[in-house]
Tab-separated table of C-alpha atoms in Angstrom:
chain	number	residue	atom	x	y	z
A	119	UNK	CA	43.662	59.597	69.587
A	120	UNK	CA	41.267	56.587	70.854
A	121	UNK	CA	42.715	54.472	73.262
A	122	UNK	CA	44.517	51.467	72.617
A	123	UNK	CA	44.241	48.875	75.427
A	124	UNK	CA	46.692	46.125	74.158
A	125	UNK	CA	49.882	48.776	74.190
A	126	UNK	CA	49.710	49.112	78.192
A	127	UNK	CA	53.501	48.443	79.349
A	128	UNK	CA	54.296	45.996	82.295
A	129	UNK	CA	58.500	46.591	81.400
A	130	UNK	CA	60.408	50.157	82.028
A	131	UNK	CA	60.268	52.680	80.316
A	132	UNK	CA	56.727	52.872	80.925
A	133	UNK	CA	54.012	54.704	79.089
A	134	UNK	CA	53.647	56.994	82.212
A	135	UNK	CA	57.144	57.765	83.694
A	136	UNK	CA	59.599	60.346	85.297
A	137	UNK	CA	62.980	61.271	84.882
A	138	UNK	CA	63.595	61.543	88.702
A	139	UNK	CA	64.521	64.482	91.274
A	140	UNK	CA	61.045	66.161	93.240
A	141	UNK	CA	60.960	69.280	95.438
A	142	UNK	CA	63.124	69.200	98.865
A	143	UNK	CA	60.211	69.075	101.293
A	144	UNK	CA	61.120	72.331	104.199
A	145	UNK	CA	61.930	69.130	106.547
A	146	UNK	CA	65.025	68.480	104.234
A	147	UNK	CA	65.745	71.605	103.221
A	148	UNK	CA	65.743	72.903	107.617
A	149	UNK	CA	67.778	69.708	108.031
A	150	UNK	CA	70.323	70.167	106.068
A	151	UNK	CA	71.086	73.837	107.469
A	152	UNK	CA	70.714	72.367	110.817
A	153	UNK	CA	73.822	69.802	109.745
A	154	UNK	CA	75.801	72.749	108.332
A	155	UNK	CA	75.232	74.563	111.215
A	156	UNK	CA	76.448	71.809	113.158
A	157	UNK	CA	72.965	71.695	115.179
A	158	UNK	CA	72.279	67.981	114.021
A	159	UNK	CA	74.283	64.845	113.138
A	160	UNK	CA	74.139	63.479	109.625
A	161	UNK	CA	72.534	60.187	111.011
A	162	UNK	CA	69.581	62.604	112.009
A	163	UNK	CA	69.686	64.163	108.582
A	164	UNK	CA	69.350	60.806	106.850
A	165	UNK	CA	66.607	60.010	109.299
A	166	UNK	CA	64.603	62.787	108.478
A	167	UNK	CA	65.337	61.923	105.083
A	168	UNK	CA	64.312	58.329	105.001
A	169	UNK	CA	60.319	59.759	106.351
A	170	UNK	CA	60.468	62.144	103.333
A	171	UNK	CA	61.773	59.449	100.596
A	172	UNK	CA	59.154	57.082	101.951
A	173	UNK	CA	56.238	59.335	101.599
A	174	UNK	CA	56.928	60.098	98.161
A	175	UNK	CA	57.516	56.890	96.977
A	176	UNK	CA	53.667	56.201	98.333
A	177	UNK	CA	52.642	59.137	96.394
A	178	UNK	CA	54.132	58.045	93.399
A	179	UNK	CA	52.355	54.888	93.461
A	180	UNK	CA	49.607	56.170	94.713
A	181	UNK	CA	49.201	58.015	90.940
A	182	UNK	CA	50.212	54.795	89.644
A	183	UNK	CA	53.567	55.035	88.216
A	184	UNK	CA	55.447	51.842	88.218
A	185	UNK	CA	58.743	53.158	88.399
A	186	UNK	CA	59.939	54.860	91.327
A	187	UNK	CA	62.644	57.050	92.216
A	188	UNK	CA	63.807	58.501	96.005
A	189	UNK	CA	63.322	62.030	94.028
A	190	UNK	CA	67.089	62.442	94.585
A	191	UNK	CA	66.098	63.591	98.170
A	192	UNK	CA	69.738	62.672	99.238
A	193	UNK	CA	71.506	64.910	96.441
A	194	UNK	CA	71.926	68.578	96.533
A	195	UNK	CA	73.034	68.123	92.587
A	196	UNK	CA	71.814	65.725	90.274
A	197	UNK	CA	75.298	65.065	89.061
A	198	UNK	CA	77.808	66.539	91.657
A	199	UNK	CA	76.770	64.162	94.023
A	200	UNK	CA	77.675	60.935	92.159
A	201	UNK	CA	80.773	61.976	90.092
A	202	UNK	CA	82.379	63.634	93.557
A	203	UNK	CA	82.401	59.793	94.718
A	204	UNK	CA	83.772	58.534	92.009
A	205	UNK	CA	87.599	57.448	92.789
A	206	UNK	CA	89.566	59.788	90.749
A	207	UNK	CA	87.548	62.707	91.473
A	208	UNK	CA	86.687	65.690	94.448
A	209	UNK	CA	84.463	68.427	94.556
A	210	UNK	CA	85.367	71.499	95.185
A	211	UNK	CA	84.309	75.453	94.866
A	212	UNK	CA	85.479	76.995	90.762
A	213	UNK	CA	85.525	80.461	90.341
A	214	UNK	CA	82.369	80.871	89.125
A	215	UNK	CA	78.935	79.005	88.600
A	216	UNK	CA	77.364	78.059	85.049
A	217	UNK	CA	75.649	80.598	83.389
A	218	UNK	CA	71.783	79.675	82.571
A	219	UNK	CA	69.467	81.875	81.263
A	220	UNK	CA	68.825	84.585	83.666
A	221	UNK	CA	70.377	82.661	86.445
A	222	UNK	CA	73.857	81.526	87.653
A	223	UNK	CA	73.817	78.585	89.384
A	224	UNK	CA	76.181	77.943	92.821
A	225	UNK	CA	80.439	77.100	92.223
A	226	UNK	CA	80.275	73.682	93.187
A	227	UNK	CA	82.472	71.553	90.784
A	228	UNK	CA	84.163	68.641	90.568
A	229	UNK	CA	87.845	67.625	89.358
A	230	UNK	CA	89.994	65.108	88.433
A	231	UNK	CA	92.757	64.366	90.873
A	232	UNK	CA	94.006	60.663	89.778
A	233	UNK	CA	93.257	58.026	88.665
A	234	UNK	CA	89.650	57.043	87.905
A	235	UNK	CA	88.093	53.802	89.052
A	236	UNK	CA	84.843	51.864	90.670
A	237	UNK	CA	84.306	52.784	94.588
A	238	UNK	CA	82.661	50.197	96.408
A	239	UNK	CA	81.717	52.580	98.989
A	240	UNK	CA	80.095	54.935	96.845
A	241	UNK	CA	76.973	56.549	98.854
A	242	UNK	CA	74.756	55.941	96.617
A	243	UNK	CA	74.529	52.161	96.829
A	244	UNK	CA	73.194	52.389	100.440
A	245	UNK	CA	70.559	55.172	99.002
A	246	UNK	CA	69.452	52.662	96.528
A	247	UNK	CA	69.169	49.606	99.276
A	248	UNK	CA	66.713	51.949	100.694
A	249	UNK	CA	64.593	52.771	98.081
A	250	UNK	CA	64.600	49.015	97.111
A	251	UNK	CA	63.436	48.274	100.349
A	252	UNK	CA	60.830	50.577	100.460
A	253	UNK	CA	59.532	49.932	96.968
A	254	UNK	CA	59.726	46.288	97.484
A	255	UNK	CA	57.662	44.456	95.099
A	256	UNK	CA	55.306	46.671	94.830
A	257	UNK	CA	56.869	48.797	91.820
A	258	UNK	CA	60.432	49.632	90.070
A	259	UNK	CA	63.174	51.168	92.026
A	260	UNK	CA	64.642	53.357	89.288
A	261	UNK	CA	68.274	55.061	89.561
A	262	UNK	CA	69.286	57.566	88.106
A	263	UNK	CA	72.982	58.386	87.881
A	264	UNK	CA	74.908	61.476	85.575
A	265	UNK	CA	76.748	60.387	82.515
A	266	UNK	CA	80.161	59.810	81.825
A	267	UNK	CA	79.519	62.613	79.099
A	268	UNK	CA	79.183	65.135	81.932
A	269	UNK	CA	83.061	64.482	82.604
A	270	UNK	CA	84.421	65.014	79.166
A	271	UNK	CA	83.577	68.602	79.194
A	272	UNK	CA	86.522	70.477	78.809
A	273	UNK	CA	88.970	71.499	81.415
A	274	UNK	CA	87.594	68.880	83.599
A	275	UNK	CA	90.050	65.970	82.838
A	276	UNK	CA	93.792	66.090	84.245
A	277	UNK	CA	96.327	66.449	81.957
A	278	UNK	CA	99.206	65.240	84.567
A	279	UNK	CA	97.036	62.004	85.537
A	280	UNK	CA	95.721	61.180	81.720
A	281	UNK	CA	98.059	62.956	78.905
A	282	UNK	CA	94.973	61.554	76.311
A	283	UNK	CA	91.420	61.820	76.073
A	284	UNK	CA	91.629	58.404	75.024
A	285	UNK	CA	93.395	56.763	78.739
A	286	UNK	CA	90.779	59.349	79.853
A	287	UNK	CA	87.489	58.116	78.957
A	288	UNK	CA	88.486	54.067	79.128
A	289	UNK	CA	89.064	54.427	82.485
A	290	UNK	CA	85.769	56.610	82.811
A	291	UNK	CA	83.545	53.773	80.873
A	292	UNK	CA	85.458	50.724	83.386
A	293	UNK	CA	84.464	52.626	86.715
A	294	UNK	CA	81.080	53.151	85.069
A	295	UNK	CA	80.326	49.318	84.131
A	296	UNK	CA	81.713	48.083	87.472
A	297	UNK	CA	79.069	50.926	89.196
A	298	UNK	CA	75.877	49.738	87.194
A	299	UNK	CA	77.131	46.028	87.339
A	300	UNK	CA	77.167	46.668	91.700
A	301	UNK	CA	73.455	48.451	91.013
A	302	UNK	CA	72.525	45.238	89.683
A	303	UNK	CA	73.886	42.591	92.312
A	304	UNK	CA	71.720	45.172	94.831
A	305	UNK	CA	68.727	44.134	92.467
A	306	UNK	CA	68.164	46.802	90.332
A	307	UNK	CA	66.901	46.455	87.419
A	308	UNK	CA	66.059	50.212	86.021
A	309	UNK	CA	69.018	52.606	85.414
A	310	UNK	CA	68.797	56.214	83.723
A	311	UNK	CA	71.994	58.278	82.612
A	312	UNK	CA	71.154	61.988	82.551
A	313	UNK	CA	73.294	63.557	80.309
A	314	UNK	CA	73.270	67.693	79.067
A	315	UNK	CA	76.558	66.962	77.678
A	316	UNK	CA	74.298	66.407	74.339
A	317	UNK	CA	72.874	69.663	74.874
A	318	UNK	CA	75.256	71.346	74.472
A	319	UNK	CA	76.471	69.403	71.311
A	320	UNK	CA	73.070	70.188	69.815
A	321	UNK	CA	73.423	73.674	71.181
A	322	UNK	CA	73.059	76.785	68.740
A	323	UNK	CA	76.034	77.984	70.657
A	324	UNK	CA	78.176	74.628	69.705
A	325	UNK	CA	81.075	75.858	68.381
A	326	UNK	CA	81.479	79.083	70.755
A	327	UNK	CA	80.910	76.271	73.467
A	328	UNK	CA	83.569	73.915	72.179
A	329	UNK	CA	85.740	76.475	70.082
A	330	UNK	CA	86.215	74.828	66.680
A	331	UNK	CA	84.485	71.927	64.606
A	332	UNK	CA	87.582	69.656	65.411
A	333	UNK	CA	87.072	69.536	68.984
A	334	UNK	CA	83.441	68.941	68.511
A	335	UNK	CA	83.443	66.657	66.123
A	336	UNK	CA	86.206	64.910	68.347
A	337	UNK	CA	83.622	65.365	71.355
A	338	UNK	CA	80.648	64.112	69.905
A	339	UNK	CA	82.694	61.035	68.992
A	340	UNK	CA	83.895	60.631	72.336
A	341	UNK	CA	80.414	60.709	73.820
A	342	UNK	CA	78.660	58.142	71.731
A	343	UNK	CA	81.558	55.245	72.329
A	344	UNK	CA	81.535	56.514	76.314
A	345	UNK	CA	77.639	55.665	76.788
A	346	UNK	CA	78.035	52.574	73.874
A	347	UNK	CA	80.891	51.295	75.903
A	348	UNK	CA	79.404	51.482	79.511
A	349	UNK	CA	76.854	49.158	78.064
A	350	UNK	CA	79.314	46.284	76.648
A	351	UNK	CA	78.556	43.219	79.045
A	352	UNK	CA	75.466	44.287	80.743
A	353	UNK	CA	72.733	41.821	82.020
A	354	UNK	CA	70.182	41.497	79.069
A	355	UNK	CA	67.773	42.091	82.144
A	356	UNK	CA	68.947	45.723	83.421
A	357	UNK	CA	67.082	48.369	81.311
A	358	UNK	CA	69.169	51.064	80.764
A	359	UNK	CA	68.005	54.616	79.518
A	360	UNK	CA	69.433	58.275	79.016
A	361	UNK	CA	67.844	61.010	79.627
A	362	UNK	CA	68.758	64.236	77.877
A	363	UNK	CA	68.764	67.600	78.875
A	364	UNK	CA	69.716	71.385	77.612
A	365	UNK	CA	69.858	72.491	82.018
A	366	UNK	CA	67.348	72.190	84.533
A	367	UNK	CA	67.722	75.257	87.565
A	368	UNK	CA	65.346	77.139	89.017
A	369	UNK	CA	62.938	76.772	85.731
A	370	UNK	CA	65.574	77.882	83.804
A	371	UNK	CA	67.311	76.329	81.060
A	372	UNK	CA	71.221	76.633	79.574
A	373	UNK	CA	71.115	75.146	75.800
A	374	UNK	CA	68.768	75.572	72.724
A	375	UNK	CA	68.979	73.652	69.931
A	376	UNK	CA	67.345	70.921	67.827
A	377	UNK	CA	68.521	67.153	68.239
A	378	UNK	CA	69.304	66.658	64.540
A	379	UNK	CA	73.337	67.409	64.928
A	380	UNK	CA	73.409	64.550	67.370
A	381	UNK	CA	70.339	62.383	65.720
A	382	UNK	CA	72.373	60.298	63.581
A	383	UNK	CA	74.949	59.123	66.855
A	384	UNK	CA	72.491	59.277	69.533
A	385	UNK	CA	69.391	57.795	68.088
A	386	UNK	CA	71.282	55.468	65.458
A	387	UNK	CA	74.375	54.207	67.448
A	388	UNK	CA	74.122	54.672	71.476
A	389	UNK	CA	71.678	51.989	71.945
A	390	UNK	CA	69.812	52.847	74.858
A	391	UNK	CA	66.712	50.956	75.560
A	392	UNK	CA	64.976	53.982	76.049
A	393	UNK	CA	65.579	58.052	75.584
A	394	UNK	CA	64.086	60.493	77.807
A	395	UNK	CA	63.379	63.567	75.647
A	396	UNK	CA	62.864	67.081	76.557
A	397	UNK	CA	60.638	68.314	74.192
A	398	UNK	CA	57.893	70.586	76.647
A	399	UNK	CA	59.394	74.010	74.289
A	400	UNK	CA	60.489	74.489	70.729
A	401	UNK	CA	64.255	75.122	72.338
A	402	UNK	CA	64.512	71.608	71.437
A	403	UNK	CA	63.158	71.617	67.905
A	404	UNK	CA	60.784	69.315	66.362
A	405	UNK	CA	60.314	65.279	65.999
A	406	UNK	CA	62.202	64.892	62.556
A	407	UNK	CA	65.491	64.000	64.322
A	408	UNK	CA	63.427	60.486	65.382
A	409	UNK	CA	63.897	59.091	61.819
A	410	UNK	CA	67.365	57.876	62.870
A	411	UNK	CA	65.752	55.687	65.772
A	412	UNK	CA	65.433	51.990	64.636
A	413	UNK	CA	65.665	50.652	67.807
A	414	UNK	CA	63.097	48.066	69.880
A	415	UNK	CA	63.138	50.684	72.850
A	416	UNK	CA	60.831	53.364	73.810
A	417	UNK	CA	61.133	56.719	73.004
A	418	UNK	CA	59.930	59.145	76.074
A	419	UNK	CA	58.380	62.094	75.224
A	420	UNK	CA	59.143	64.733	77.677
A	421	UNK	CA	55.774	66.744	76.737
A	422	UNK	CA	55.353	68.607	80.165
A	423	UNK	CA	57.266	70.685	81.538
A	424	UNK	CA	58.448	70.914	84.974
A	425	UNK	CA	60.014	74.560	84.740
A	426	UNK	CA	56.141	75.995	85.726
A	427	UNK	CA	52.798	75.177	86.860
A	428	UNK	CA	50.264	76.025	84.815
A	429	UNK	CA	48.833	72.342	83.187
A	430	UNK	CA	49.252	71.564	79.651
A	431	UNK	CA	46.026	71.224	77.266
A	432	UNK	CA	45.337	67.460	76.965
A	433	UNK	CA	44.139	67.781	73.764
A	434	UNK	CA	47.460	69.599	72.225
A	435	UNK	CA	49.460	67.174	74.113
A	436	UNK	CA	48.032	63.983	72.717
A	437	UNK	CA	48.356	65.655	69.363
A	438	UNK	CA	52.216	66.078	69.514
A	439	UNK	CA	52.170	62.533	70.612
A	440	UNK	CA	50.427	61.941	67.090
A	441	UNK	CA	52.733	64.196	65.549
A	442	UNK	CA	55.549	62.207	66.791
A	443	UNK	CA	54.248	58.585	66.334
A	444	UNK	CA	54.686	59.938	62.304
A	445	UNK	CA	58.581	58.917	63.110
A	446	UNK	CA	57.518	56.324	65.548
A	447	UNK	CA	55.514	54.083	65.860
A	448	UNK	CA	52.705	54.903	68.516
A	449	UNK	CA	54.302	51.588	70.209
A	450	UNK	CA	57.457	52.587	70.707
A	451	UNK	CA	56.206	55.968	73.104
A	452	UNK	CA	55.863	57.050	76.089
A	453	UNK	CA	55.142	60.200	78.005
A	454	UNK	CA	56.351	62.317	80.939
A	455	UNK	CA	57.629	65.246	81.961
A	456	UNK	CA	60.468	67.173	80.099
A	457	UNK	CA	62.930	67.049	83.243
A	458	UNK	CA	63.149	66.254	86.828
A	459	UNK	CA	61.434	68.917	89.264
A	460	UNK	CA	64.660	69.885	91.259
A	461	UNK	CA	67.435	69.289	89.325
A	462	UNK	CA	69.297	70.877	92.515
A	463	UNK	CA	67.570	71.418	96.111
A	464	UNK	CA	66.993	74.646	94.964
A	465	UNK	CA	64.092	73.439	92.717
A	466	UNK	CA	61.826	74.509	90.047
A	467	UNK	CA	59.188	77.286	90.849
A	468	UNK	CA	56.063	75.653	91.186
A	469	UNK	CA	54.920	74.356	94.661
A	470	UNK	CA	54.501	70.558	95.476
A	471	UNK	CA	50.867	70.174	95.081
A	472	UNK	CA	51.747	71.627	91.456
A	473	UNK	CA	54.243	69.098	90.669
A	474	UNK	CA	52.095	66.025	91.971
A	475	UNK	CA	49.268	67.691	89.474
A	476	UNK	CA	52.170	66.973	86.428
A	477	UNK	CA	52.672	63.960	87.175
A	478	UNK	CA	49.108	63.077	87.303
A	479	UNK	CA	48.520	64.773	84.324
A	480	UNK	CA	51.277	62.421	82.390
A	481	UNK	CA	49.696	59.475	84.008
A	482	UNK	CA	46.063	60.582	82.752
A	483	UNK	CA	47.052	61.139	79.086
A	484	UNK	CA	49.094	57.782	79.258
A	485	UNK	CA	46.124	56.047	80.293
A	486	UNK	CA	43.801	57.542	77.526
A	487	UNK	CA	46.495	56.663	74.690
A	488	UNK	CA	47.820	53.679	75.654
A	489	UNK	CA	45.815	52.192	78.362
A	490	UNK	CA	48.538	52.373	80.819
């Protein structure tokens, strides 16, 4: 593939891009023992934090990405974190962590206690004012937040507080609108939802996972109209993109599966203005499930992986881009990795110099295709 000089991107999703969370630097990680422990105070935590979230957003730009995240340095979870804060919901320890492939990950849940709505005092507004800050005008402050889908899973809502799924999820979608509506007065103006929840609809495993085809076929309704819905209203300005995933913890994974038993609702209906695809192994099947994409938006190629170090072959990577440009046009694509780097602070095993070598690697093969 020769380069093409006239398809550089100056909007988000851009040809080189990220979905988000980097390694916990050992300054983090030794801080936040020291506040468990009671050694430190969480202002010193979030000072030793604001150092570490500043440095990487200089690295990122540094390797030329445009859109910049805080690599969830605040988070412990990529989702936990954000739906804990919700009104209508607490975290707490389950019985037992989720099972991933060779791994079980910690107990940390959340649940549904009342009623659901928009907090104004959610943490992660303040994180975001940061990163803005920092950023400034010399790139994209990008957020990333978990989707609604991620609370639909079953045995998560309360039966007492909402007797339907219905009551349920359009209180969900309202607190959702009202939270990327307040991420837009702050100025931002690049939102991701990460969602697995689509995982595990594409999953081999499905119906084990959900226990008939009526309750999936009820779920995978549900989903489409929550992530439709918390788009109803939004300021033509605010791109806002998914990013799908089948689990991300220490380099391990929790789904397999092919996209086409979601293509048809995902690509066709949830009108995202740009998807985030993991597609670095054949767990997630091949490009034929992009047919159903006739959107204007870009389509994210998550070619590299960030489960493990060794670099990808340039050549075989610009040749699945080809292979995919067959369902879309070579316009309508971008590139990056197939997942964040540390989903959780645990994090992926590969070392930071490792991960910066990814992303450069993205940026490189952006730049030959596209011009980026």
């Amino acid at each position: 593939m020769t380069t093409q000089t006239t398809l550089s991107r100056t909007k988000a999703p851009f040809r080189a891009d990220h979905v988000g969370s980097f390694l916990r630097p050992e300054s983090i990680k030794k801080a936040r023992k020291e506040l468990a422990e009671g050694t430190i105070t969480k202002e010193a935590l979030r000072e030793i934090e604001n150092v570490e979230i500043t440095r990487i957003i200089e690295k990122q730009i540094e390797l030329g990405y445009k859109g910049i995240t805080d690599g969830e340095f605040r988070r412990s979870y990529w989702h936990f974190d954000f739906l804990e804060n919700l009104l209508g919901f607490e975290g707490y320890l389950a019985a037992q962590g989720k099972q991933f492939h060779n791994v079980v990950t910690s107990a940390h849940s959340v649940r549904n206690i009342g009623k659901i709505a928009f907090n104004p005092e959610h943490p992660f507004f303040a994180d975001y004012a940061f990163l803005a800050e920092a950023v400034g005008d010399k790139a994209v402050a990008k957020v990333s937040i978990p989707s609604p889908n991620q609370l639909i899973r079953l045995g998560f809502r309360n039966e007492e507080v909402y007797p339907t799924l219905e009551e349920y999820a359009a209180d969900l979608q309202q607190a959702y609108r009202d939270t990327i509506l307040h991420f837009y007065s702050l100025g931002n103006r690049y939102i991701q939802i990460d969602d697995t929840f689509w995982g595990d609809l594409c999953s081999e495993k499905a119906l084990e996972i959900f226990g008939s085809q009526e309750t999936y076929d009820e779920l995978k309704r549900v989903a489409t109209e929550n992530v439709k819905n918390i788009q109803i209203g939004l300021p033509e300005d605010l791109v806002v993109t998914t990013h799908i995933c089948r689990g991300n913890f220490r380099s391990s994974y929790s789904q397999e599966g092919a996209y086409e038993p979601v293509a048809k609702e995902l690509f066709g209906e949830t009108g995202f203005d740009g998807f985030f695809l993991e597609y670095d192994t054949d767990r997630a099947g091949g490009f034929e499930p992009l047919r159903y994409y006739k959107g204007d938006g870009q389509i994210i190629l998550g070619l590299i992986t960030s489960k493990t170090p060794e670099l990808e072959n340039i050549d075989e990577v610009k040749a699945r881009i080809a292979e995919a440009a067959k369902f879309v046009p070579l316009v309508q694509l971008c590139l990056s990795p197939q997942c964040g780097f540390a989903s959780t602070e645990e994090g992926n095993n590969l070392t930071e110099e490792q991960q910066w070598a990814k992303l450069a690697l993205v940026k490189q093969i952006a730049d030959e295709i596209w011009g980026d």
